Amino acid sequence: MGRQKEPQSFRIEPGNKVRLKDFDPDYHDNPYPDDPKLAGQLAGDLKRMAELQEHLWAEHKRSLLIVLQAMDAGGKDGTIKHVMSGLNPQSCRVASFKKPAGLEAERDFLWRIHRVTPAQGEIVIFNRSHYEDVLIARVHRLVPKGVWKDRYRHINHFEEHLVASGTEILKFFLHISKEEQRERFLDRMENPDKHWKLSYADFDERKLWEDYMAAFEDALAKCSTGRAPWHVIPSNRKWFRNWAVARTIVQKLEEMDPQFPPPAVDVSKIVLE
């Protein structure tokens, strides 16, 4: 069965109003997730991603930042595990962001973000990100409204600066339904090996679902730019989520077209004794 929808369809175009109710988190275009063709497509993309990563590292001029945001149990960890598993850890790393503390809490909200952005040649994945400061900070009123509203502008300028400095940016909102989150919470509750993933805060945050949806809608609409776009990925079906994210990353790396640098030696003139 051919693909009916390319990942570009999930991209939020600059200036568009976003209503998450218009995005079906259960969307998928193949009713057979065990279809070997699907597994082959994902495996091919993961292989191609690893090849392009090697080129990016060897070229050592540009970098790629991948931002993952979602509600609790939305699949950030699973996406990293299944989509990024084939990347070389020499030039790929994950940065996770919890509640700011210590030096982080004493500085501007972008300080802890900027210090872990990718260096030349690297691919860096943000598990949560600077967007927490217009999401949880807004929903829980951690700062005045005037402060978090101004942060959209600061975020856009920050990302524009990164792109101008050679860091391409892909941002993914892993979109699940409230019902799917409930099923994933129940699975964790019923499986002792997953109890460690649970916290009382998860269930408290679930009560604020609609507030978070409104906050995500504004972040997606106000901070999806031509150079740093947001993608809303239907994520109720994990296999489809993995395919869509992997395909989008490969397309971006192919667009970047990183090249091996010229050889530093002429191998034809080298004689090994």
PDB file of C-alpha atoms in Angstrom:
ATOM      1  CA  MET A   1       0.000   0.000   0.000  1.00  0.00           C
ATOM      2  CA  GLY A   2       1.519   3.311  -1.068  1.00  0.00           C
ATOM      3  CA  ARG A   3       1.877   6.198   1.316  1.00  0.00           C
ATOM      4  CA  GLN A   4      -0.964   8.683   1.015  1.00  0.00           C
ATOM      5  CA  LYS A   5       0.531  11.427   3.119  1.00  0.00           C
ATOM      6  CA  GLU A   6       4.079  12.728   3.198  1.00  0.00           C
ATOM      7  CA  PRO A   7       5.469  14.273   6.396  1.00  0.00           C
ATOM      8  CA  GLN A   8       5.303  17.755   4.887  1.00  0.00           C
ATOM      9  CA  SER A   9       1.539  17.511   5.433  1.00  0.00           C
ATOM     10  CA  PHE A  10       2.130  17.648   9.184  1.00  0.00           C
ATOM     11  CA  ARG A  11       4.167  20.830   8.974  1.00  0.00           C
ATOM     12  CA  ILE A  12       2.700  24.020  10.435  1.00  0.00           C
ATOM     13  CA  GLU A  13       3.106  26.798   7.924  1.00  0.00           C
ATOM     14  CA  PRO A  14       4.126  30.217   9.276  1.00  0.00           C
ATOM     15  CA  GLY A  15       1.226  32.435  10.219  1.00  0.00           C
ATOM     16  CA  ASN A  16      -1.358  29.645  10.345  1.00  0.00           C
ATOM     17  CA  LYS A  17      -3.750  29.442  13.266  1.00  0.00           C
ATOM     18  CA  VAL A  18      -3.540  26.049  14.957  1.00  0.00           C
ATOM     19  CA  ARG A  19      -6.469  24.067  16.335  1.00  0.00           C
ATOM     20  CA  LEU A  20      -5.277  20.695  17.576  1.00  0.00           C
ATOM     21  CA  LYS A  21      -8.808  19.329  17.272  1.00  0.00           C
ATOM     22  CA  ASP A  22      -8.264  19.566  13.523  1.00  0.00           C
ATOM     23  CA  PHE A  23      -5.343  17.110  13.754  1.00  0.00           C
ATOM     24  CA  ASP A  24      -6.294  13.461  14.188  1.00  0.00           C
ATOM     25  CA  PRO A  25      -3.792  11.878  16.623  1.00  0.00           C
ATOM     26  CA  ASP A  26      -4.936   8.453  15.423  1.00  0.00           C
ATOM     27  CA  TYR A  27      -4.160   9.179  11.765  1.00  0.00           C
ATOM     28  CA  HIS A  28      -2.321   6.470   9.847  1.00  0.00           C
ATOM     29  CA  ASP A  29      -2.514   5.453   6.216  1.00  0.00           C
ATOM     30  CA  ASN A  30      -1.845   1.746   6.497  1.00  0.00           C
ATOM     31  CA  PRO A  31      -4.178  -0.490   8.538  1.00  0.00           C
ATOM     32  CA  TYR A  32      -1.506  -3.167   8.772  1.00  0.00           C
ATOM     33  CA  PRO A  33       1.270  -2.018  11.125  1.00  0.00           C
ATOM     34  CA  ASP A  34       2.960  -5.431  10.866  1.00  0.00           C
ATOM     35  CA  ASP A  35       3.277  -5.097   7.098  1.00  0.00           C
ATOM     36  CA  PRO A  36       6.928  -5.997   6.312  1.00  0.00           C
ATOM     37  CA  LYS A  37       6.973  -3.192   3.745  1.00  0.00           C
ATOM     38  CA  LEU A  38       6.515  -0.660   6.566  1.00  0.00           C
ATOM     39  CA  ALA A  39       9.347  -2.183   8.556  1.00  0.00           C
ATOM     40  CA  GLY A  40      11.497  -2.050   5.447  1.00  0.00           C
ATOM     41  CA  GLN A  41      10.706   1.614   4.866  1.00  0.00           C
ATOM     42  CA  LEU A  42      11.645   2.548   8.428  1.00  0.00           C
ATOM     43  CA  ALA A  43      14.788   0.411   8.353  1.00  0.00           C
ATOM     44  CA  GLY A  44      15.805   2.069   5.092  1.00  0.00           C
ATOM     45  CA  ASP A  45      15.295   5.534   6.548  1.00  0.00           C
ATOM     46  CA  LEU A  46      17.303   4.673   9.672  1.00  0.00           C
ATOM     47  CA  LYS A  47      20.154   3.374   7.514  1.00  0.00           C
ATOM     48  CA  ARG A  48      20.046   6.492   5.352  1.00  0.00           C
ATOM     49  CA  MET A  49      19.963   8.712   8.468  1.00  0.00           C
ATOM     50  CA  ALA A  50      23.147   7.059   9.763  1.00  0.00           C
ATOM     51  CA  GLU A  51      24.865   7.584   6.408  1.00  0.00           C
ATOM     52  CA  LEU A  52      23.938  11.257   6.331  1.00  0.00           C
ATOM     53  CA  GLN A  53      25.014  11.673   9.951  1.00  0.00           C
ATOM     54  CA  GLU A  54      28.485  10.455   9.004  1.00  0.00           C
ATOM     55  CA  HIS A  55      28.612  12.995   6.193  1.00  0.00           C
ATOM     56  CA  LEU A  56      27.478  15.774   8.546  1.00  0.00           C
ATOM     57  CA  TRP A  57      30.150  14.860  11.102  1.00  0.00           C
ATOM     58  CA  ALA A  58      32.872  14.606   8.484  1.00  0.00           C
ATOM     59  CA  GLU A  59      31.868  17.917   6.875  1.00  0.00           C
ATOM     60  CA  HIS A  60      31.942  19.513  10.345  1.00  0.00           C
ATOM     61  CA  LYS A  61      30.410  22.821   9.319  1.00  0.00           C
ATOM     62  CA  ARG A  62      26.718  22.526  10.180  1.00  0.00           C
ATOM     63  CA  SER A  63      24.512  20.769  12.711  1.00  0.00           C
ATOM     64  CA  LEU A  64      20.937  19.596  13.311  1.00  0.00           C
ATOM     65  CA  LEU A  65      18.736  20.251  16.339  1.00  0.00           C
ATOM     66  CA  ILE A  66      15.664  18.041  16.838  1.00  0.00           C
ATOM     67  CA  VAL A  67      13.093  19.231  19.375  1.00  0.00           C
ATOM     68  CA  LEU A  68      10.567  16.766  20.838  1.00  0.00           C
ATOM     69  CA  GLN A  69       7.562  18.013  22.803  1.00  0.00           C
ATOM     70  CA  ALA A  70       4.499  16.081  23.941  1.00  0.00           C
ATOM     71  CA  MET A  71       2.128  15.560  26.803  1.00  0.00           C
ATOM     72  CA  ASP A  72       3.161  13.012  29.436  1.00  0.00           C
ATOM     73  CA  ALA A  73       3.314   9.510  27.883  1.00  0.00           C
ATOM     74  CA  GLY A  74       3.325  11.155  24.462  1.00  0.00           C
ATOM     75  CA  GLY A  75       6.267   9.113  23.198  1.00  0.00           C
ATOM     76  CA  LYS A  76       9.345  11.302  23.449  1.00  0.00           C
ATOM     77  CA  ASP A  77      11.486   8.552  24.980  1.00  0.00           C
ATOM     78  CA  GLY A  78      10.095   5.958  22.577  1.00  0.00           C
ATOM     79  CA  THR A  79      10.847   8.143  19.572  1.00  0.00           C
ATOM     80  CA  ILE A  80      14.431   8.594  20.722  1.00  0.00           C
ATOM     81  CA  LYS A  81      14.791   4.852  21.327  1.00  0.00           C
ATOM     82  CA  HIS A  82      13.364   3.690  18.010  1.00  0.00           C
ATOM     83  CA  VAL A  83      14.291   6.489  15.601  1.00  0.00           C
ATOM     84  CA  MET A  84      17.689   7.570  16.894  1.00  0.00           C
ATOM     85  CA  SER A  85      19.017   4.156  17.927  1.00  0.00           C
ATOM     86  CA  GLY A  86      21.120   3.711  14.804  1.00  0.00           C
ATOM     87  CA  LEU A  87      22.974   7.002  15.093  1.00  0.00           C
ATOM     88  CA  ASN A  88      26.626   7.138  16.075  1.00  0.00           C
ATOM     89  CA  PRO A  89      26.867   8.417  19.683  1.00  0.00           C
ATOM     90  CA  GLN A  90      30.177  10.107  18.798  1.00  0.00           C
ATOM     91  CA  SER A  91      28.242  12.894  17.109  1.00  0.00           C
ATOM     92  CA  CYS A  92      24.733  12.514  18.531  1.00  0.00           C
ATOM     93  CA  ARG A  93      23.478  13.297  22.020  1.00  0.00           C
ATOM     94  CA  VAL A  94      20.244  13.839  23.906  1.00  0.00           C
ATOM     95  CA  ALA A  95      19.570  16.797  26.201  1.00  0.00           C
ATOM     96  CA  SER A  96      16.662  16.459  28.637  1.00  0.00           C
ATOM     97  CA  PHE A  97      15.152  19.354  30.527  1.00  0.00           C
ATOM     98  CA  LYS A  98      13.567  19.064  33.954  1.00  0.00           C
ATOM     99  CA  LYS A  99      12.447  21.809  36.313  1.00  0.00           C
ATOM    100  CA  PRO A 100      15.235  24.410  36.350  1.00  0.00           C
ATOM    101  CA  ALA A 101      17.260  24.467  39.547  1.00  0.00           C
ATOM    102  CA  GLY A 102      20.457  26.032  40.868  1.00  0.00           C
ATOM    103  CA  LEU A 103      22.305  28.035  38.234  1.00  0.00           C
ATOM    104  CA  GLU A 104      19.565  27.338  35.683  1.00  0.00           C
ATOM    105  CA  ALA A 105      16.903  28.957  37.855  1.00  0.00           C
ATOM    106  CA  GLU A 106      19.091  31.990  38.500  1.00  0.00           C
ATOM    107  CA  ARG A 107      19.558  32.865  34.812  1.00  0.00           C
ATOM    108  CA  ASP A 108      17.385  33.721  31.833  1.00  0.00           C
ATOM    109  CA  PHE A 109      15.225  30.891  30.512  1.00  0.00           C
ATOM    110  CA  LEU A 110      17.360  30.343  27.410  1.00  0.00           C
ATOM    111  CA  TRP A 111      20.692  30.058  29.235  1.00  0.00           C
ATOM    112  CA  ARG A 112      20.433  26.335  29.956  1.00  0.00           C
ATOM    113  CA  ILE A 113      19.217  25.722  26.408  1.00  0.00           C
ATOM    114  CA  HIS A 114      21.947  27.549  24.533  1.00  0.00           C
ATOM    115  CA  ARG A 115      24.742  25.800  26.398  1.00  0.00           C
ATOM    116  CA  VAL A 116      23.683  22.367  25.043  1.00  0.00           C
ATOM    117  CA  THR A 117      22.833  23.250  21.455  1.00  0.00           C
ATOM    118  CA  PRO A 118      24.716  21.212  18.832  1.00  0.00           C
ATOM    119  CA  ALA A 119      28.299  21.921  17.888  1.00  0.00           C
ATOM    120  CA  GLN A 120      29.425  21.687  14.290  1.00  0.00           C
ATOM    121  CA  GLY A 121      28.825  18.218  12.898  1.00  0.00           C
ATOM    122  CA  GLU A 122      26.479  17.148  15.698  1.00  0.00           C
ATOM    123  CA  ILE A 123      22.875  16.018  15.858  1.00  0.00           C
ATOM    124  CA  VAL A 124      21.265  16.914  19.189  1.00  0.00           C
ATOM    125  CA  ILE A 125      17.818  15.811  20.368  1.00  0.00           C
ATOM    126  CA  PHE A 126      15.981  17.910  22.929  1.00  0.00           C
ATOM    127  CA  ASN A 127      13.691  15.829  25.150  1.00  0.00           C
ATOM    128  CA  ARG A 128      11.473  18.744  26.159  1.00  0.00           C
ATOM    129  CA  SER A 129      13.025  22.126  25.514  1.00  0.00           C
ATOM    130  CA  HIS A 130      12.845  25.895  25.830  1.00  0.00           C
ATOM    131  CA  TYR A 131       9.144  25.558  24.971  1.00  0.00           C
ATOM    132  CA  GLU A 132       8.463  24.442  28.531  1.00  0.00           C
ATOM    133  CA  ASP A 133       8.730  28.140  29.372  1.00  0.00           C
ATOM    134  CA  VAL A 134       5.608  28.918  27.326  1.00  0.00           C
ATOM    135  CA  LEU A 135       3.840  25.682  28.292  1.00  0.00           C
ATOM    136  CA  ILE A 136       4.138  24.652  31.935  1.00  0.00           C
ATOM    137  CA  ALA A 137       5.166  28.186  32.915  1.00  0.00           C
ATOM    138  CA  ARG A 138       1.951  29.456  31.346  1.00  0.00           C
ATOM    139  CA  VAL A 139      -0.404  26.729  32.566  1.00  0.00           C
ATOM    140  CA  HIS A 140       0.849  26.894  36.150  1.00  0.00           C
ATOM    141  CA  ARG A 141       1.271  30.690  36.101  1.00  0.00           C
ATOM    142  CA  LEU A 142       4.895  30.463  37.151  1.00  0.00           C
ATOM    143  CA  VAL A 143       5.517  33.872  35.578  1.00  0.00           C
ATOM    144  CA  PRO A 144       3.189  36.771  34.717  1.00  0.00           C
ATOM    145  CA  LYS A 145       1.279  36.618  31.437  1.00  0.00           C
ATOM    146  CA  GLY A 146       3.291  39.478  30.002  1.00  0.00           C
ATOM    147  CA  VAL A 147       6.509  37.508  30.570  1.00  0.00           C
ATOM    148  CA  TRP A 148       5.511  34.255  28.889  1.00  0.00           C
ATOM    149  CA  LYS A 149       3.815  36.070  26.006  1.00  0.00           C
ATOM    150  CA  ASP A 150       7.043  37.920  25.257  1.00  0.00           C
ATOM    151  CA  ARG A 151       8.957  34.636  25.214  1.00  0.00           C
ATOM    152  CA  TYR A 152       7.517  33.646  21.816  1.00  0.00           C
ATOM    153  CA  ARG A 153       9.480  36.532  20.328  1.00  0.00           C
ATOM    154  CA  HIS A 154      12.619  35.616  22.243  1.00  0.00           C
ATOM    155  CA  ILE A 155      12.323  31.992  21.110  1.00  0.00           C
ATOM    156  CA  ASN A 156      11.933  32.963  17.457  1.00  0.00           C
ATOM    157  CA  HIS A 157      14.975  35.246  17.621  1.00  0.00           C
ATOM    158  CA  PHE A 158      16.981  32.542  19.400  1.00  0.00           C
ATOM    159  CA  GLU A 159      16.131  29.909  16.790  1.00  0.00           C
ATOM    160  CA  GLU A 160      16.796  32.350  13.962  1.00  0.00           C
ATOM    161  CA  HIS A 161      20.230  32.962  15.456  1.00  0.00           C
ATOM    162  CA  LEU A 162      20.936  29.219  15.615  1.00  0.00           C
ATOM    163  CA  VAL A 163      19.928  28.721  11.986  1.00  0.00           C
ATOM    164  CA  ALA A 164      22.028  31.696  10.873  1.00  0.00           C
ATOM    165  CA  SER A 165      24.962  30.090  12.705  1.00  0.00           C
ATOM    166  CA  GLY A 166      24.606  26.796  10.825  1.00  0.00           C
ATOM    167  CA  THR A 167      22.193  24.785  12.977  1.00  0.00           C
ATOM    168  CA  GLU A 168      19.127  23.481  11.154  1.00  0.00           C
ATOM    169  CA  ILE A 169      16.071  22.917  13.366  1.00  0.00           C
ATOM    170  CA  LEU A 170      13.222  20.392  13.268  1.00  0.00           C
ATOM    171  CA  LYS A 171      10.505  20.571  15.918  1.00  0.00           C
ATOM    172  CA  PHE A 172       8.038  17.747  16.536  1.00  0.00           C
ATOM    173  CA  PHE A 173       4.883  17.835  18.630  1.00  0.00           C
ATOM    174  CA  LEU A 174       3.968  14.191  19.251  1.00  0.00           C
ATOM    175  CA  HIS A 175       0.189  14.457  19.273  1.00  0.00           C
ATOM    176  CA  ILE A 176      -1.753  11.872  21.286  1.00  0.00           C
ATOM    177  CA  SER A 177      -5.371  11.923  22.421  1.00  0.00           C
ATOM    178  CA  LYS A 178      -6.422  12.162  26.040  1.00  0.00           C
ATOM    179  CA  GLU A 179      -7.899   8.666  25.704  1.00  0.00           C
ATOM    180  CA  GLU A 180      -4.583   7.296  24.429  1.00  0.00           C
ATOM    181  CA  GLN A 181      -2.747   8.902  27.339  1.00  0.00           C
ATOM    182  CA  ARG A 182      -5.182   7.164  29.698  1.00  0.00           C
ATOM    183  CA  GLU A 183      -4.427   3.795  28.083  1.00  0.00           C
ATOM    184  CA  ARG A 184      -0.690   4.370  28.373  1.00  0.00           C
ATOM    185  CA  PHE A 185      -1.012   5.378  32.023  1.00  0.00           C
ATOM    186  CA  LEU A 186      -3.068   2.231  32.705  1.00  0.00           C
ATOM    187  CA  ASP A 187      -0.412   0.124  30.982  1.00  0.00           C
ATOM    188  CA  ARG A 188       2.243   1.634  33.214  1.00  0.00           C
ATOM    189  CA  MET A 189       0.129   1.078  36.302  1.00  0.00           C
ATOM    190  CA  GLU A 190      -0.466  -2.581  35.433  1.00  0.00           C
ATOM    191  CA  ASN A 191       3.145  -3.352  34.557  1.00  0.00           C
ATOM    192  CA  PRO A 192       5.528  -3.307  37.567  1.00  0.00           C
ATOM    193  CA  ASP A 193       8.478  -2.774  35.236  1.00  0.00           C
ATOM    194  CA  LYS A 194       6.951   0.557  34.196  1.00  0.00           C
ATOM    195  CA  HIS A 195       6.037   1.894  37.634  1.00  0.00           C
ATOM    196  CA  TRP A 196       9.222   3.935  37.675  1.00  0.00           C
ATOM    197  CA  LYS A 197       7.819   6.040  34.826  1.00  0.00           C
ATOM    198  CA  LEU A 198       4.876   7.230  36.924  1.00  0.00           C
ATOM    199  CA  SER A 199       4.650  10.218  39.218  1.00  0.00           C
ATOM    200  CA  TYR A 200       1.756  11.904  41.013  1.00  0.00           C
ATOM    201  CA  ALA A 201       2.487  14.983  38.933  1.00  0.00           C
ATOM    202  CA  ASP A 202       1.535  13.082  35.746  1.00  0.00           C
ATOM    203  CA  PHE A 203      -2.028  12.645  36.981  1.00  0.00           C
ATOM    204  CA  ASP A 204      -2.254  16.229  38.209  1.00  0.00           C
ATOM    205  CA  GLU A 205      -1.095  17.518  34.817  1.00  0.00           C
ATOM    206  CA  ARG A 206      -3.693  15.366  33.063  1.00  0.00           C
ATOM    207  CA  LYS A 207      -6.426  17.388  34.796  1.00  0.00           C
ATOM    208  CA  LEU A 208      -5.092  20.448  32.960  1.00  0.00           C
ATOM    209  CA  TRP A 209      -5.308  18.846  29.501  1.00  0.00           C
ATOM    210  CA  GLU A 210      -7.355  21.615  27.866  1.00  0.00           C
ATOM    211  CA  ASP A 211      -5.086  24.311  29.286  1.00  0.00           C
ATOM    212  CA  TYR A 212      -2.081  22.526  27.823  1.00  0.00           C
ATOM    213  CA  MET A 213      -3.777  22.122  24.440  1.00  0.00           C
ATOM    214  CA  ALA A 214      -4.354  25.887  24.314  1.00  0.00           C
ATOM    215  CA  ALA A 215      -0.727  26.526  25.280  1.00  0.00           C
ATOM    216  CA  PHE A 216       0.554  24.123  22.623  1.00  0.00           C
ATOM    217  CA  GLU A 217      -1.673  25.688  19.984  1.00  0.00           C
ATOM    218  CA  ASP A 218      -0.207  29.130  20.633  1.00  0.00           C
ATOM    219  CA  ALA A 219       3.366  27.833  20.706  1.00  0.00           C
ATOM    220  CA  LEU A 220       2.889  25.970  17.435  1.00  0.00           C
ATOM    221  CA  ALA A 221       1.239  28.920  15.711  1.00  0.00           C
ATOM    222  CA  LYS A 222       3.548  31.647  16.974  1.00  0.00           C
ATOM    223  CA  CYS A 223       6.854  29.752  16.682  1.00  0.00           C
ATOM    224  CA  SER A 224       6.575  27.753  13.470  1.00  0.00           C
ATOM    225  CA  THR A 225       8.772  29.650  11.053  1.00  0.00           C
ATOM    226  CA  GLY A 226      10.136  28.943   7.616  1.00  0.00           C
ATOM    227  CA  ARG A 227      13.576  28.191   9.054  1.00  0.00           C
ATOM    228  CA  ALA A 228      12.446  26.394  12.222  1.00  0.00           C
ATOM    229  CA  PRO A 229       9.115  24.682  11.478  1.00  0.00           C
ATOM    230  CA  TRP A 230       6.874  22.744  13.821  1.00  0.00           C
ATOM    231  CA  HIS A 231       5.450  19.378  12.764  1.00  0.00           C
ATOM    232  CA  VAL A 232       2.357  17.898  14.424  1.00  0.00           C
ATOM    233  CA  ILE A 233       2.925  14.141  14.297  1.00  0.00           C
ATOM    234  CA  PRO A 234      -0.078  11.831  14.834  1.00  0.00           C
ATOM    235  CA  SER A 235       1.288   9.634  17.624  1.00  0.00           C
ATOM    236  CA  ASN A 236      -1.451   7.338  18.900  1.00  0.00           C
ATOM    237  CA  ARG A 237       0.070   4.706  16.608  1.00  0.00           C
ATOM    238  CA  LYS A 238       3.688   4.381  17.645  1.00  0.00           C
ATOM    239  CA  TRP A 239       4.782   2.696  14.423  1.00  0.00           C
ATOM    240  CA  PHE A 240       3.372   5.563  12.371  1.00  0.00           C
ATOM    241  CA  ARG A 241       4.968   8.144  14.670  1.00  0.00           C
ATOM    242  CA  ASN A 242       8.356   6.515  14.219  1.00  0.00           C
ATOM    243  CA  TRP A 243       8.012   6.433  10.438  1.00  0.00           C
ATOM    244  CA  ALA A 244       6.858  10.063  10.163  1.00  0.00           C
ATOM    245  CA  VAL A 245       9.639  11.420  12.384  1.00  0.00           C
ATOM    246  CA  ALA A 246      12.352   9.345  10.702  1.00  0.00           C
ATOM    247  CA  ARG A 247      11.165  10.298   7.210  1.00  0.00           C
ATOM    248  CA  THR A 248      11.136  14.005   8.092  1.00  0.00           C
ATOM    249  CA  ILE A 249      14.644  13.878   9.552  1.00  0.00           C
ATOM    250  CA  VAL A 250      16.005  12.072   6.494  1.00  0.00           C
ATOM    251  CA  GLN A 251      14.366  14.607   4.198  1.00  0.00           C
ATOM    252  CA  LYS A 252      15.951  17.465   6.140  1.00  0.00           C
ATOM    253  CA  LEU A 253      19.412  15.866   6.075  1.00  0.00           C
ATOM    254  CA  GLU A 254      19.103  15.183   2.344  1.00  0.00           C
ATOM    255  CA  GLU A 255      18.085  18.811   1.843  1.00  0.00           C
ATOM    256  CA  MET A 256      21.194  19.864   3.792  1.00  0.00           C
ATOM    257  CA  ASP A 257      23.247  17.510   1.573  1.00  0.00           C
ATOM    258  CA  PRO A 258      26.373  17.327   3.772  1.00  0.00           C
ATOM    259  CA  GLN A 259      29.527  16.336   1.896  1.00  0.00           C
ATOM    260  CA  PHE A 260      32.725  14.544   2.808  1.00  0.00           C
ATOM    261  CA  PRO A 261      35.595  17.051   2.840  1.00  0.00           C
ATOM    262  CA  PRO A 262      38.402  16.771   0.276  1.00  0.00           C
ATOM    263  CA  PRO A 263      41.001  14.181   1.292  1.00  0.00           C
ATOM    264  CA  ALA A 264      43.949  15.502   3.256  1.00  0.00           C
ATOM    265  CA  VAL A 265      46.331  13.046   1.610  1.00  0.00           C
ATOM    266  CA  ASP A 266      46.897  11.613  -1.843  1.00  0.00           C
ATOM    267  CA  VAL A 267      46.629   7.897  -1.198  1.00  0.00           C
ATOM    268  CA  SER A 268      48.252   7.145  -4.554  1.00  0.00           C
ATOM    269  CA  LYS A 269      51.519   8.579  -3.205  1.00  0.00           C
ATOM    270  CA  ILE A 270      51.542   6.605   0.025  1.00  0.00           C
ATOM    271  CA  VAL A 271      53.576   3.409   0.278  1.00  0.00           C
ATOM    272  CA  LEU A 272      52.995   1.242   3.315  1.00  0.00           C
ATOM    273  CA  GLU A 273      56.049  -0.740   4.404  1.00  0.00           C
TER     274      GLU A 273
END
